[in-house]
mmCIF file of C-alpha atoms in Angstrom:
data_model
loop_
_atom_site.group_PDB
_atom_site.id
_atom_site.type_symbol
_atom_site.label_atom_id
_atom_site.label_comp_id
_atom_site.label_asym_id
_atom_site.label_seq_id
_atom_site.Cartn_x
_atom_site.Cartn_y
_atom_site.Cartn_z
ATOM 1 C CA MET A 1 112.900 87.133 87.400
ATOM 2 C CA SER A 2 110.245 88.756 87.108
ATOM 3 C CA THR A 3 109.300 91.899 85.144
ATOM 4 C CA THR A 4 109.857 94.978 87.280
ATOM 5 C CA SER A 5 112.912 93.565 89.124
ATOM 6 C CA SER A 6 114.832 93.908 85.346
ATOM 7 C CA ARG A 7 113.570 97.201 85.221
ATOM 8 C CA ILE A 8 114.781 98.325 88.806
ATOM 9 C CA ALA A 9 118.822 96.953 87.994
ATOM 10 C CA ASP A 10 117.962 99.823 84.585
ATOM 11 C CA LEU A 11 116.591 102.111 87.062
ATOM 12 C CA ARG A 12 119.487 105.532 86.904
ATOM 13 C CA LYS A 13 119.114 108.839 87.915
ATOM 14 C CA SER A 14 121.330 111.664 87.508
ATOM 15 C CA TYR A 15 122.131 114.019 90.309
ATOM 16 C CA GLU A 16 123.076 118.200 89.642
ATOM 17 C CA ARG A 17 120.721 119.989 92.056
ATOM 18 C CA ALA A 18 123.618 121.354 94.827
ATOM 19 C CA GLU A 19 126.503 120.206 94.882
ATOM 20 C CA LEU A 20 128.728 120.564 99.192
ATOM 21 C CA SER A 21 132.207 121.569 99.433
ATOM 22 C CA GLU A 22 134.217 122.439 101.570
ATOM 23 C CA ASP A 23 134.237 125.667 102.136
ATOM 24 C CA ALA A 24 130.249 125.653 101.538
ATOM 25 C CA SER A 25 129.296 124.422 104.340
ATOM 26 C CA HIS A 26 129.227 125.082 108.583
ATOM 27 C CA PRO A 27 132.116 123.717 110.455
ATOM 28 C CA ASP A 28 129.335 122.590 113.011
ATOM 29 C CA PRO A 29 127.811 120.179 112.012
ATOM 30 C CA LEU A 30 124.613 120.640 114.074
ATOM 31 C CA ARG A 31 124.057 124.307 111.886
ATOM 32 C CA GLN A 32 124.494 122.646 108.949
ATOM 33 C CA PHE A 33 121.974 119.850 109.779
ATOM 34 C CA ASP A 34 119.439 123.440 110.302
ATOM 35 C CA GLN A 35 120.425 124.572 107.308
ATOM 36 C CA TRP A 36 119.242 122.041 104.533
ATOM 37 C CA LEU A 37 116.022 120.337 107.590
ATOM 38 C CA THR A 38 115.256 124.312 106.718
ATOM 39 C CA GLU A 39 115.383 124.359 103.024
ATOM 40 C CA ALA A 40 113.402 121.466 102.478
ATOM 41 C CA ILE A 41 111.188 122.526 104.769
ATOM 42 C CA ALA A 42 110.359 125.917 102.353
ATOM 43 C CA ALA A 43 111.065 123.216 99.756
ATOM 44 C CA GLU A 44 107.604 120.975 101.123
ATOM 45 C CA VAL A 45 109.494 117.784 100.395
ATOM 46 C CA PRO A 46 107.119 115.198 102.080
ATOM 47 C CA GLU A 47 107.447 115.074 106.107
ATOM 48 C CA PRO A 48 110.821 116.879 105.869
ATOM 49 C CA ASN A 49 111.162 115.271 109.373
ATOM 50 C CA ALA A 50 111.015 111.909 108.955
ATOM 51 C CA MET A 51 113.985 109.976 109.976
ATOM 52 C CA THR A 52 114.920 106.532 109.597
ATOM 53 C CA LEU A 53 115.935 104.792 113.324
ATOM 54 C CA ALA A 54 118.284 102.023 113.674
ATOM 55 C CA THR A 55 119.020 100.199 116.228
ATOM 56 C CA VAL A 56 120.466 96.808 117.412
ATOM 57 C CA ALA A 57 118.945 93.700 119.693
ATOM 58 C CA SER A 58 120.701 91.995 122.047
ATOM 59 C CA ASP A 59 121.561 89.157 119.943
ATOM 60 C CA LEU A 60 123.192 91.908 116.878
ATOM 61 C CA ARG A 61 120.100 91.682 115.074
ATOM 62 C CA PRO A 62 119.660 95.479 113.886
ATOM 63 C CA SER A 63 115.623 97.302 112.523
ATOM 64 C CA THR A 64 114.617 99.974 111.527
ATOM 65 C CA ARG A 65 111.569 102.162 111.644
ATOM 66 C CA VAL A 66 110.726 104.937 110.918
ATOM 67 C CA VAL A 67 109.991 107.787 113.643
ATOM 68 C CA LEU A 68 109.550 112.024 113.336
ATOM 69 C CA VAL A 69 111.913 114.094 114.562
ATOM 70 C CA LYS A 70 110.712 116.637 117.612
ATOM 71 C CA GLY A 71 113.419 118.675 118.414
ATOM 72 C CA TYR A 72 116.899 119.024 117.708
ATOM 73 C CA ASP A 73 119.855 121.562 119.487
ATOM 74 C CA GLU A 74 123.701 120.781 120.886
ATOM 75 C CA ARG A 75 122.271 118.350 122.989
ATOM 76 C CA GLY A 76 120.942 115.580 120.303
ATOM 77 C CA ILE A 77 117.869 114.620 117.880
ATOM 78 C CA VAL A 78 114.660 114.494 120.375
ATOM 79 C CA TRP A 79 112.201 112.021 118.701
ATOM 80 C CA TYR A 80 109.575 110.818 121.220
ATOM 81 C CA THR A 81 107.981 107.082 121.622
ATOM 82 C CA ASN A 82 106.772 103.549 123.969
ATOM 83 C CA TYR A 83 109.332 102.467 125.822
ATOM 84 C CA ASP A 84 108.353 99.065 126.477
ATOM 85 C CA SER A 85 107.901 98.890 121.685
ATOM 86 C CA ARG A 86 110.644 97.011 119.807
ATOM 87 C CA LYS A 87 112.931 100.090 120.022
ATOM 88 C CA GLY A 88 112.272 101.267 123.333
ATOM 89 C CA ARG A 89 113.318 97.421 124.234
ATOM 90 C CA GLU A 90 116.666 97.406 122.094
ATOM 91 C CA LEU A 91 117.515 100.450 123.167
ATOM 92 C CA ALA A 92 117.242 99.473 126.920
ATOM 93 C CA GLY A 93 119.563 96.609 125.842
ATOM 94 C CA ASN A 94 121.901 98.822 123.587
ATOM 95 C CA PRO A 95 122.092 102.757 123.764
ATOM 96 C CA PHE A 96 123.693 103.726 120.629
ATOM 97 C CA ALA A 97 121.208 103.519 117.577
ATOM 98 C CA ALA A 98 121.588 106.174 113.930
ATOM 99 C CA LEU A 99 119.521 107.914 112.581
ATOM 100 C CA GLN A 100 119.296 108.871 108.436
ATOM 101 C CA PHE A 101 116.745 111.641 107.041
ATOM 102 C CA HIS A 102 116.375 111.789 103.014
ATOM 103 C CA TRP A 103 114.817 114.536 100.512
ATOM 104 C CA VAL A 104 114.904 112.576 97.216
ATOM 105 C CA GLU A 105 113.387 115.526 96.243
ATOM 106 C CA LEU A 106 116.903 117.425 97.512
ATOM 107 C CA GLU A 107 119.801 115.124 96.988
ATOM 108 C CA ARG A 108 120.085 115.053 100.191
ATOM 109 C CA VAL A 109 120.989 112.390 102.439
ATOM 110 C CA VAL A 110 121.994 113.192 106.506
ATOM 111 C CA ARG A 111 122.958 109.913 108.675
ATOM 112 C CA ILE A 112 123.886 110.648 112.307
ATOM 113 C CA GLU A 113 124.794 108.664 115.037
ATOM 114 C CA GLY A 114 125.660 108.230 118.940
ATOM 115 C CA ARG A 115 124.162 106.816 121.915
ATOM 116 C CA VAL A 116 120.737 107.223 123.020
ATOM 117 C CA GLU A 117 119.228 108.406 126.760
ATOM 118 C CA LYS A 118 115.699 109.314 126.975
ATOM 119 C CA THR A 119 114.290 112.891 128.376
ATOM 120 C CA SER A 120 114.035 114.944 131.029
ATOM 121 C CA PRO A 121 109.836 113.587 132.782
ATOM 122 C CA GLU A 122 110.002 117.401 132.061
ATOM 123 C CA GLU A 123 110.642 117.542 128.591
ATOM 124 C CA SER A 124 108.032 114.530 127.680
ATOM 125 C CA ASP A 125 104.758 115.891 129.279
ATOM 126 C CA ALA A 126 105.311 119.382 128.042
ATOM 127 C CA TYR A 127 105.868 117.788 124.282
ATOM 128 C CA PHE A 128 102.643 114.966 125.545
ATOM 129 C CA ALA A 129 100.417 117.550 126.455
ATOM 130 C CA SER A 130 100.697 119.801 122.846
ATOM 131 C CA ARG A 131 99.663 117.259 120.991
ATOM 132 C CA PRO A 132 96.155 116.331 119.198
ATOM 133 C CA LEU A 133 93.730 114.803 122.359
ATOM 134 C CA ASP A 134 93.766 111.930 120.192
ATOM 135 C CA SER A 135 96.998 111.055 120.355
ATOM 136 C CA ARG A 136 97.131 111.915 123.432
ATOM 137 C CA ILE A 137 94.418 108.878 124.241
ATOM 138 C CA GLY A 138 96.188 106.741 121.269
ATOM 139 C CA ALA A 139 99.517 106.092 123.511
ATOM 140 C CA TRP A 140 97.391 104.938 126.102
ATOM 141 C CA ALA A 141 95.259 101.961 123.908
ATOM 142 C CA SER A 142 98.169 100.965 121.388
ATOM 143 C CA PRO A 143 100.818 98.243 123.025
ATOM 144 C CA GLN A 144 103.503 99.457 120.872
ATOM 145 C CA SER A 145 104.877 95.930 119.197
ATOM 146 C CA GLU A 146 102.611 93.659 120.406
ATOM 147 C CA VAL A 147 100.403 91.094 118.740
ATOM 148 C CA ILE A 148 97.377 91.980 118.915
ATOM 149 C CA ALA A 149 94.175 90.206 117.603
ATOM 150 C CA SER A 150 92.374 93.027 115.455
ATOM 151 C CA ARG A 151 91.592 96.891 115.484
ATOM 152 C CA SER A 152 88.835 96.409 117.276
ATOM 153 C CA VAL A 153 91.482 96.102 120.147
ATOM 154 C CA LEU A 154 92.511 99.629 119.977
ATOM 155 C CA VAL A 155 89.198 100.985 119.048
ATOM 156 C CA ALA A 156 87.838 99.781 122.153
ATOM 157 C CA ASN A 157 90.862 100.130 124.243
ATOM 158 C CA ALA A 158 90.815 104.058 122.403
ATOM 159 C CA ALA A 159 87.058 104.224 123.874
ATOM 160 C CA LYS A 160 87.848 102.889 127.252
ATOM 161 C CA TYR A 161 90.987 105.453 127.569
ATOM 162 C CA GLY A 162 88.533 108.660 126.913
ATOM 163 C CA ALA A 163 86.085 107.715 129.010
ATOM 164 C CA GLN A 164 88.234 107.429 131.585
ATOM 165 C CA PHE A 165 90.434 110.642 130.675
ATOM 166 C CA LEU A 166 88.046 112.444 128.539
ATOM 167 C CA LEU A 167 89.834 116.104 127.976
ATOM 168 C CA GLN A 168 93.071 115.255 130.088
ATOM 169 C CA PRO A 169 94.884 112.925 129.433
ATOM 170 C CA PRO A 170 98.487 111.928 131.472
ATOM 171 C CA ARG A 171 101.526 110.655 129.777
ATOM 172 C CA PRO A 172 101.277 107.445 129.730
ATOM 173 C CA PRO A 173 104.802 105.706 131.933
ATOM 174 C CA HIS A 174 105.793 103.510 129.738
ATOM 175 C CA TRP A 175 106.057 106.574 126.530
ATOM 176 C CA GLY A 176 108.146 109.862 126.361
ATOM 177 C CA GLY A 177 111.806 110.859 124.642
ATOM 178 C CA TYR A 178 114.154 109.966 123.577
ATOM 179 C CA ARG A 179 117.730 112.210 122.676
ATOM 180 C CA LEU A 180 120.237 110.815 120.063
ATOM 181 C CA VAL A 181 123.547 112.927 121.193
ATOM 182 C CA PRO A 182 125.232 113.091 118.089
ATOM 183 C CA ASP A 183 128.789 111.557 118.224
ATOM 184 C CA GLN A 184 129.663 111.237 114.110
ATOM 185 C CA TRP A 185 127.227 113.164 111.128
ATOM 186 C CA GLN A 186 127.659 112.390 106.858
ATOM 187 C CA PHE A 187 126.286 114.556 104.807
ATOM 188 C CA TRP A 188 125.542 113.555 100.619
ATOM 189 C CA GLN A 189 124.212 115.537 98.322
ATOM 190 C CA GLY A 190 123.837 113.420 94.838
ATOM 191 C CA ARG A 191 126.361 115.357 92.010
ATOM 192 C CA LYS A 192 126.894 114.151 88.326
ATOM 193 C CA SER A 193 128.687 111.009 87.027
ATOM 194 C CA ARG A 194 127.902 109.238 90.734
ATOM 195 C CA LEU A 195 130.847 112.141 91.886
ATOM 196 C CA HIS A 196 128.488 112.181 94.980
ATOM 197 C CA ASP A 197 130.408 114.622 97.340
ATOM 198 C CA ARG A 198 129.948 112.955 101.656
ATOM 199 C CA LEU A 199 131.190 115.030 104.138
ATOM 200 C CA ARG A 200 131.242 113.286 107.620
ATOM 201 C CA TYR A 201 132.281 115.254 111.235
ATOM 202 C CA THR A 202 133.762 113.449 113.662
ATOM 203 C CA ALA A 203 133.365 114.970 117.428
ATOM 204 C CA GLN A 204 136.343 115.046 118.994
ATOM 205 C CA GLY A 205 136.446 116.577 122.213
ATOM 206 C CA GLY A 206 134.190 120.152 121.675
ATOM 207 C CA ALA A 207 134.511 120.192 118.346
ATOM 208 C CA TRP A 208 134.072 118.554 114.996
ATOM 209 C CA LEU A 209 136.531 116.749 112.527
ATOM 210 C CA ARG A 210 135.269 117.641 109.633
ATOM 211 C CA GLU A 211 136.912 114.814 106.690
ATOM 212 C CA ARG A 212 135.949 114.535 102.815
ATOM 213 C CA LEU A 213 135.239 110.341 101.856
ATOM 214 C CA ALA A 214 134.217 108.970 98.785
ATOM 215 C CA PRO A 215 131.025 108.238 97.506
#
């Protein structure tokens, strides 16, 4: 065993920043999420909008990657990406996914599960138009998840599409938004002695069942 591996087993942290109780939490998980994300932004947590997205392929092999949340409301959690990417292909075959936010500095984790659907073309168009020009060109230049010979392929593609579209690149047909419609949320707050707070919200008709889980 390497020295680093042996040291990992000895790492310890005492979680003592906050608590999460049934009385202090919102009955609606979206409001609880909004409160925690707002607090993460106010605390200047690095990339508070970064979330891990987990999908499962048709061969049942899972994969994860980090994406950025770009919107959320009562309809669900939204991000944007290349539909032809690995995650896009996996969602086409299995439209269920899981999201996780980890705000280390606040000792908090939010997990969200549900069915994923594409956003409307109008929503995707509006967000694409709001992106910086180089990001819009990049959506055309990168054949996401495909093998390429070198970085020069991306540079050449960017130059090609930049010259073709100038200042007005349209949204690529292979690029747009996804929305995860939650049917389960979990909120985890680190506590002392590993007796963490963990609340689960499960969709039941038009309401949410809130339960405490053992950590």
